[in-house]
Coordinates of C-alpha atoms in Angstrom, one line a residue:
X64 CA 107.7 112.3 90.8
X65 CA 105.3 113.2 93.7
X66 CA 104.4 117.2 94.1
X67 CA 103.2 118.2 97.8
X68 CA 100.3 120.0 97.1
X69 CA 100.6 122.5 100.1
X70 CA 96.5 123.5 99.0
X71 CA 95.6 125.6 102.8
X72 CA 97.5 126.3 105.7
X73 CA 94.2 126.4 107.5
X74 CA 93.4 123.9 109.9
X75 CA 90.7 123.0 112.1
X76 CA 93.1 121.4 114.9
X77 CA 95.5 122.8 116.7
X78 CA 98.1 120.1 117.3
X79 CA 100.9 120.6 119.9
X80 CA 103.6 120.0 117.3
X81 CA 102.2 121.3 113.8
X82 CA 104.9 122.0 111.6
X83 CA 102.8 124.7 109.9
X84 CA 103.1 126.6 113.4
X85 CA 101.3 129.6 113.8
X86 CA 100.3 131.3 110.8
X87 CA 97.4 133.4 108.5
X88 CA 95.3 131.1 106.2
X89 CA 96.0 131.0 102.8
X90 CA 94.5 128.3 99.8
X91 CA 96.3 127.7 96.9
X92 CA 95.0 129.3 94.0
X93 CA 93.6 127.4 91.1
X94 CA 95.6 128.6 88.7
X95 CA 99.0 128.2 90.2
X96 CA 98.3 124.4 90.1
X97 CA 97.2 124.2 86.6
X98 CA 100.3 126.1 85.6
X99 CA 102.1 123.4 87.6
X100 CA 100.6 120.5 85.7
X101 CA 100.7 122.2 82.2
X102 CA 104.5 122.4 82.7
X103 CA 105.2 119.1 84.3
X104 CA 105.5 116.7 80.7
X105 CA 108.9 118.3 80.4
X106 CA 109.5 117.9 83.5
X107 CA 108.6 114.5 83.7
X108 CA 110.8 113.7 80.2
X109 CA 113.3 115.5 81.9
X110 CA 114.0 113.5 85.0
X111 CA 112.9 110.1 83.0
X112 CA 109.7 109.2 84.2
X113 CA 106.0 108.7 83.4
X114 CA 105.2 108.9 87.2
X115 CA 102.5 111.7 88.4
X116 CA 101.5 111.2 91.9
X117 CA 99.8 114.4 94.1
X118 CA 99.7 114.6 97.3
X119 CA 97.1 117.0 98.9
X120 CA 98.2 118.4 102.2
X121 CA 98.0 121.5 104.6
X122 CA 97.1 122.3 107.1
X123 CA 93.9 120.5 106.6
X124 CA 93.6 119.6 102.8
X125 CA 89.5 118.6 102.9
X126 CA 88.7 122.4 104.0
X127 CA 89.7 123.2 100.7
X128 CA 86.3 121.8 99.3
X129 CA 85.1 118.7 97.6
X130 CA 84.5 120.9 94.3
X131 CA 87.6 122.8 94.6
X132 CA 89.1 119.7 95.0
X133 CA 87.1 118.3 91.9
X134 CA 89.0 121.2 89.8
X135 CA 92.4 120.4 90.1
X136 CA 91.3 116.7 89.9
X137 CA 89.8 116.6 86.7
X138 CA 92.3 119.4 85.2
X139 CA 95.2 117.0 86.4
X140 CA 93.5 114.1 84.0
X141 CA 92.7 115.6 80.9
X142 CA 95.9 117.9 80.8
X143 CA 98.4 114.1 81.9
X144 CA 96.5 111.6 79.7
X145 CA 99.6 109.1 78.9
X146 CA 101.3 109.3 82.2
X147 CA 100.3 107.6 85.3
X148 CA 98.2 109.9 87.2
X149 CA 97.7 108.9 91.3
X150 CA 96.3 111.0 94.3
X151 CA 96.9 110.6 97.6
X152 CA 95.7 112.9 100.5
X153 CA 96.9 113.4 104.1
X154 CA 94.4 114.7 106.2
X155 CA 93.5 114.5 110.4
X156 CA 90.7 112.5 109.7
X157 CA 87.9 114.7 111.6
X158 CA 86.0 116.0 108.9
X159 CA 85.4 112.9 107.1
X160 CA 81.3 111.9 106.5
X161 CA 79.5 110.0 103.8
X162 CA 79.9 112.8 100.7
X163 CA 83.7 112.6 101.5
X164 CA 83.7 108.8 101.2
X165 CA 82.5 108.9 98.1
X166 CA 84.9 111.5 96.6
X167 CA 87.8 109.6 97.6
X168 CA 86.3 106.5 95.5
X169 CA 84.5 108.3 92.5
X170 CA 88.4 109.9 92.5
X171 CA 90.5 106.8 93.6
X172 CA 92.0 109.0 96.2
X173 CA 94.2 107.1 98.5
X174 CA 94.0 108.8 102.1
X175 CA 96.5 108.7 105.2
X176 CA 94.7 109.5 108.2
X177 CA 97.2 111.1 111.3
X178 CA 96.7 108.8 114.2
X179 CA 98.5 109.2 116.8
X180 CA 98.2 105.7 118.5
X181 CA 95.8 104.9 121.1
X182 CA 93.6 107.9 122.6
X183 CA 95.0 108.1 126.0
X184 CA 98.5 109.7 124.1
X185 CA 96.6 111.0 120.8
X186 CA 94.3 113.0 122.4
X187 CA 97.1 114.6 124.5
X188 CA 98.9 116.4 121.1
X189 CA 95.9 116.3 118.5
X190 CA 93.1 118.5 119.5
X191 CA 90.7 121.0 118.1
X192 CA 90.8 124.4 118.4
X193 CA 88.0 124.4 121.1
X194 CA 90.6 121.7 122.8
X195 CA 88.6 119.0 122.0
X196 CA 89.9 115.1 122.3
X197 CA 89.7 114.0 118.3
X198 CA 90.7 110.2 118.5
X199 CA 86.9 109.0 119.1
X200 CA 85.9 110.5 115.8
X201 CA 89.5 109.7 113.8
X202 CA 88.6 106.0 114.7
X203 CA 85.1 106.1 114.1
X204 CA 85.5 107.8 110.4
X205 CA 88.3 104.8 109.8
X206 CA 85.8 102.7 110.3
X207 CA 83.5 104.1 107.9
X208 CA 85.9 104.2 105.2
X209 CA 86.9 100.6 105.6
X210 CA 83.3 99.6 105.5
X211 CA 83.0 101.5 102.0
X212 CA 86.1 99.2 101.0
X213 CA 88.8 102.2 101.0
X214 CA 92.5 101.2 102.0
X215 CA 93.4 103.4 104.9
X216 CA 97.0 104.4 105.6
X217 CA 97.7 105.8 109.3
X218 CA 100.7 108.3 110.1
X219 CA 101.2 108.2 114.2
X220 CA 104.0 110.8 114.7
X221 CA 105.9 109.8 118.0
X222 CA 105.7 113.3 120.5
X223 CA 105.5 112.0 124.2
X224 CA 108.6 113.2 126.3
X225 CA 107.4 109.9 128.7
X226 CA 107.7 106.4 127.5
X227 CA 105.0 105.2 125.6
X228 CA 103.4 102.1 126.5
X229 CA 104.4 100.0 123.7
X230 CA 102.3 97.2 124.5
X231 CA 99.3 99.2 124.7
X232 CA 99.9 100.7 121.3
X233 CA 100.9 97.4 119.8
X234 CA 97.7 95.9 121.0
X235 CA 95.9 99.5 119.4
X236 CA 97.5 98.7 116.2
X237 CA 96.4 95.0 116.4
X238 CA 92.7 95.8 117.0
X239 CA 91.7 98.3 114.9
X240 CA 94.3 96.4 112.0
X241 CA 96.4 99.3 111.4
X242 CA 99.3 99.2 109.2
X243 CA 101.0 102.4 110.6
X244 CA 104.1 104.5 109.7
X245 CA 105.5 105.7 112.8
X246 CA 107.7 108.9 112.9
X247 CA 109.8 110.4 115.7
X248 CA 109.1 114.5 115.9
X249 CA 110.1 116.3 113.6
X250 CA 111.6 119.8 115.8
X251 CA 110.0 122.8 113.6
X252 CA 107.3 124.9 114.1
X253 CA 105.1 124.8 117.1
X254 CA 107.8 122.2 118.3
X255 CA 110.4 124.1 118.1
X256 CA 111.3 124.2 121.4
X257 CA 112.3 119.9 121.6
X258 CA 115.7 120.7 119.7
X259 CA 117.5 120.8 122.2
X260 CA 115.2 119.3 125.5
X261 CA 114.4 115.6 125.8
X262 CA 115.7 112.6 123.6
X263 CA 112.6 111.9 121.5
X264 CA 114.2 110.3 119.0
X265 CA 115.7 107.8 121.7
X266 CA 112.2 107.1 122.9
X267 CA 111.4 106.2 119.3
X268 CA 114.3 104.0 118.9
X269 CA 113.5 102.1 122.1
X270 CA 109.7 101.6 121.3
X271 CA 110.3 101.4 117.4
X272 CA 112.6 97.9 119.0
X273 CA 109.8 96.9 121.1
X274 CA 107.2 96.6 118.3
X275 CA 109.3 94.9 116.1
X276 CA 110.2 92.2 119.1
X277 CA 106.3 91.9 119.7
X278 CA 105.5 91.9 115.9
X279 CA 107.7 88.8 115.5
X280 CA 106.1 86.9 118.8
X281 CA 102.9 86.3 117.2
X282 CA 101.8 84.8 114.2
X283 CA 101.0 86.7 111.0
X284 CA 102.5 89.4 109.5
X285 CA 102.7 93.0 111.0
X286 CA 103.4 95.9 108.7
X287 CA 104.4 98.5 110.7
X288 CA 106.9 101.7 109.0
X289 CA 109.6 102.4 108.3
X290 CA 110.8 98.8 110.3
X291 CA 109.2 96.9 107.3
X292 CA 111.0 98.7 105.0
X293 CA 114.7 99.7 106.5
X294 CA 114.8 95.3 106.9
X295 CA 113.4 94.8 103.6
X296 CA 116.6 96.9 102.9
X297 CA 119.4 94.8 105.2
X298 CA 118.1 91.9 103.7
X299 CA 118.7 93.4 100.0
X300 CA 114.9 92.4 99.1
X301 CA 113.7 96.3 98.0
X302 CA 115.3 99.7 98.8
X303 CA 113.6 101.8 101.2
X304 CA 111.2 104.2 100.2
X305 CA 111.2 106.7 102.7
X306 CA 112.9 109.9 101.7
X307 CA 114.5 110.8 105.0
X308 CA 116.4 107.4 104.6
X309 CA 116.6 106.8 100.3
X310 CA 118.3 109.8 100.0
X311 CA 115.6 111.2 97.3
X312 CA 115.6 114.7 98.5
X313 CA 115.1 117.2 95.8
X314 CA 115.0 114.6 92.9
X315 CA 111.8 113.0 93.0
X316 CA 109.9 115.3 94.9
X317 CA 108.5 119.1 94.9
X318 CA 106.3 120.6 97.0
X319 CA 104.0 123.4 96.3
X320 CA 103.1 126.1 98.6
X321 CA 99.7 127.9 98.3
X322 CA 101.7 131.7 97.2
X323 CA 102.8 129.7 94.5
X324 CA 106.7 129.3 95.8
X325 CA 108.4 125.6 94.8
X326 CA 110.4 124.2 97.5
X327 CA 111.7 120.9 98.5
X328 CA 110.0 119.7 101.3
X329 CA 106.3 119.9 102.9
X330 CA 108.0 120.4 106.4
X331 CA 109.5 123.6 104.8
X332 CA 106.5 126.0 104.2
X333 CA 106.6 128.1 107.4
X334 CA 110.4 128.6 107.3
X335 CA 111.6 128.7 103.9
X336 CA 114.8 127.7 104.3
X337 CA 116.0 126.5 100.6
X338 CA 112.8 127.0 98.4
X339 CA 113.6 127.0 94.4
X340 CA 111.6 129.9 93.5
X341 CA 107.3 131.4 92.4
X342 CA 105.9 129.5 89.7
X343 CA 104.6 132.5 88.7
X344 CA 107.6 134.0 87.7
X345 CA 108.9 131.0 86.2
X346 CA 109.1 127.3 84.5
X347 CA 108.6 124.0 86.6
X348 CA 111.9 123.3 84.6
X349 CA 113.9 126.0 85.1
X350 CA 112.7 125.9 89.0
X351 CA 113.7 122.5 89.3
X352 CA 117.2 123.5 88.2
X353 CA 117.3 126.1 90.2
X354 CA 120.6 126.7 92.2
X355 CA 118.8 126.1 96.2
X356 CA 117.9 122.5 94.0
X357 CA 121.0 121.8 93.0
X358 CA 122.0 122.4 96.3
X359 CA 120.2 119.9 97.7
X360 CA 120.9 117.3 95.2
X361 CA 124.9 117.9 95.6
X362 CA 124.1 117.0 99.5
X363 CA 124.1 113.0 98.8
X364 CA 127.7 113.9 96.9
X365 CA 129.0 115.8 99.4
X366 CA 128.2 113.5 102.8
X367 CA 129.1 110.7 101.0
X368 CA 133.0 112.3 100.6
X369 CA 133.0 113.8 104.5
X370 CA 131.2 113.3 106.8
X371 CA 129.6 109.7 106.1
X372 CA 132.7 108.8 104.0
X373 CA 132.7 105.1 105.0
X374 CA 129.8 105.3 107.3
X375 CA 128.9 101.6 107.7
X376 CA 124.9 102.5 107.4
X377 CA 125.1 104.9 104.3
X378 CA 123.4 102.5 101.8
X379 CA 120.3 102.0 104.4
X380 CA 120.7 105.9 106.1
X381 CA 122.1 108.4 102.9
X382 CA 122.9 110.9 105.6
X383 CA 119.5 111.2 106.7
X384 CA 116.3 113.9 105.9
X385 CA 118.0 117.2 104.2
X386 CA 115.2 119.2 105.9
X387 CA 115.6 118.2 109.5
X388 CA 120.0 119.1 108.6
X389 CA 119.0 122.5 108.1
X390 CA 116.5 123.1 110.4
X391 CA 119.2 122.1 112.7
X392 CA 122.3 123.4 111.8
X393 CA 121.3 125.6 109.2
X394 CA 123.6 124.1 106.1
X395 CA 122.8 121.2 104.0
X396 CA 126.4 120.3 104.8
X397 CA 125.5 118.2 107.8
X398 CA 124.2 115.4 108.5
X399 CA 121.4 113.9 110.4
X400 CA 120.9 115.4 113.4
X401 CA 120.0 111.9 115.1
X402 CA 122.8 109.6 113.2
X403 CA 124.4 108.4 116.3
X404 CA 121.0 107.5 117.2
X405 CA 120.0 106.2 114.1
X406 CA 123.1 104.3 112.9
X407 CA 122.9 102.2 116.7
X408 CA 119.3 101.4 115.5
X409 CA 120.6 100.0 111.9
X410 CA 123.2 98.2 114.0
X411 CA 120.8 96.4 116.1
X412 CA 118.4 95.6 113.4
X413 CA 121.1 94.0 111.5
X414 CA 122.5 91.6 114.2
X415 CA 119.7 91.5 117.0
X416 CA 116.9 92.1 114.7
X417 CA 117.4 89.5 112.0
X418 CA 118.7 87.1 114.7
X419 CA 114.4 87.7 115.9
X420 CA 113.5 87.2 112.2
X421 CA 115.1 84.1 111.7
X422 CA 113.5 82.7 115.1
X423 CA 110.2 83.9 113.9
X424 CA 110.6 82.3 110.4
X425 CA 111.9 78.9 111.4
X426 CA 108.6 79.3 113.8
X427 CA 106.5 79.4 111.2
X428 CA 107.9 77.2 109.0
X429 CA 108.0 74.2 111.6
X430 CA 103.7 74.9 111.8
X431 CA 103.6 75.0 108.1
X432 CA 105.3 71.2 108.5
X433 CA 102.9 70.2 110.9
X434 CA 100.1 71.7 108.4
X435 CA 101.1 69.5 106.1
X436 CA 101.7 66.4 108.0
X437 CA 98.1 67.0 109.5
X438 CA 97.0 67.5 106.1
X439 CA 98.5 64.3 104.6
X440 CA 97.1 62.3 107.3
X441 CA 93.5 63.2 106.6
X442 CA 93.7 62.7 103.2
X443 CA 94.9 58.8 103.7
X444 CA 92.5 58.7 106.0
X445 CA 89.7 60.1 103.8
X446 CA 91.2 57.6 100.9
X447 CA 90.8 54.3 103.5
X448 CA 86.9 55.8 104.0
X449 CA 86.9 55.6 100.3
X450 CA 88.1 52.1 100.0
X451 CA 86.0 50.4 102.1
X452 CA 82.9 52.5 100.8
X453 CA 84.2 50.1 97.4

């Protein structure tokens, strides 16, 4: 079970496409979170698992405060001993300095830093409130981290209306050895306006096929998201683990707003569309089982009977991200907005795709032959030294 820990809506960037939108500040109050993690062991039995992963988010979760931070931390621990107890953070990346460093490794905090590819098209979307560029510093504070031996995670979210230079980013993602997860935007708050205008999505299709064609062409592996996964899929090696595409929604996770409400989905704070209920006025149980989350759990149920009844892509796609259905069209009873889109991507992966992945694996296995031939050779060469050494 992962809870969204929604802990500020305040921000120090003012990013072009922030789902958040415009809004007043608000910090989640201590007490609301250690309500939440008193009352999730039942929870937890509930639903079958011994899984407790928090993920601190915002706005901008670090301007919630190191000690703050430390509170819900340490209360988390003591109050889950005998379940297994991660943290992950999402955060811009800017504020990140030496004391910061050391928090997330003291803590075991795993962060995911947004990156939105190389400067020229970062810097366009993701700037401070003084409209400052913010990629220089994102970079340099990656750097930092690695250097202290943390595992950095990057989230580039796909916003350009003009094509993106795919081999500019690829050769980005290949210098500064980046294992991104690349998203297409997501239409809600301060992008609100793209529902309707230029196919973004399509864009992402068509570079999200350019990568995985340039990944293949070179030697070694490339983990880029959610490619990796969605052919980990087709090939029947792991299911996917993405929620927009696992169908997962309202089952294993819950996200936490700072007035306390419980609602599905991070993406949901500013509009509210299906939220379960205030943890103040009552369980994590009984919220959980709430009628908006029963709602969204029938969704799978209900696609699966109409309108993805025999969809060739359901057991990679499940009907796509609940959130993104009714920020749309306003019901869970649709799909996602993008199948057509989506389900030609699938398609391709599955024929052109694998037919790249095989070339790229016979490839490699030929120079693993030659390894070993080379290899073979040297050693009966290094025995004949041997035997006339005797």
């Amino acid at each position: 079970m992962q809870i969204i820990l929604k802990l500020t809506t305040a921000c120090n960037l003012k990013c072009v496409y922030c789902s958040e939108g415009d809004q007043c500040a608000e910090r989640l109050p201590e007490e609301i979170f250690y309500k939440l993690v008193d009352e999730m062991p039942p929870l937890l039995e509930y639903i079958g698992t011994k899984d407790a992963e928090f993920l601190f988010h915002g706005g901008e979760p670090m301007l919630y405060g190191r000690d703050n931070l430390k509170n819900l931390i340490d209360y988390a621990k003591n109050n889950l001993r005998g379940y297994d107890v991660r943290f992950l953070m999402q955060t811009n990346g800017t504020l990140i300095d030496d004391a910061w460093i050391e928090f997330f490794k003291a803590e075991k905090i795993a962060p995911g830093i947004s990156l939105d590819g190389y400067p020229d098209i970062h810097d366009k979307n993701r700037r401070t409130k003084n409209n400052q560029p913010t990629a220089e510093k994102i970079l340099h504070n990656i750097k930092l981290m690695r250097e202290a031996g943390l595992s950095v995670g990057t989230l580039m979210v796909f916003n350009s209306p003009e094509a993106v230079d795919a081999d500019k980013l690829f050769d980005f993602i290949q210098a500064h050895e980046l294992h991104p997860k690349i998203h297409s935007v997501v239409p809600c708050g301060r992008a609100s306006n793209q529902k309707n205008s230029v196919d973004i999505y399509g864009e992402w299709v068509e570079l999200m096929k350019k990568l995985f064609e340039k990944s293949l062409a070179r030697d070694g592996a490339d983990v880029i998201q959610p490619l990796d996964e969605i052919i980990n899929a087709i090939l029947g090696i792991a299911p996917i683990c993405e929620c927009s595409f696992n169908g997962s929604c309202g089952k294993s996770f819950i996200a936490l707003y700072p007035d306390g409400e419980i609602g599905f989905c991070g993406r949901d704070n500013l509009s509210r569309n299906l939220t379960y209920g205030n943890l103040r006025d009552k369980t994590l149980l009984e919220l959980y089982e709430s009628a908006n989350a029963k709602k969204i759990r029938a969704r799978q149920d209900y696609l699966a009977n109409n309108d993805c009844k025999n969809c060739s892509e359901w057991e990679i796609c499940h009907g796509g991200c609940a959130f993104e259905a009714v920020n749309f069209f306003g019901t869970l009873e649709a799909k996602y907005p993008y199948c057509t889109g989506r389900k030609k991507f699938i398609a391709w992966l599955k024929n052109d795709g694998l037919k790249l992945l095989k070339t790229a694996l016979v490839r490699e296995k030929k120079k693993i032959r030659q390894s070993i031939k080379i290899k073979k050779q040297l050693r009966g060469e290094i025995e004949q030294l041997g035997g006339g050494d005797d």
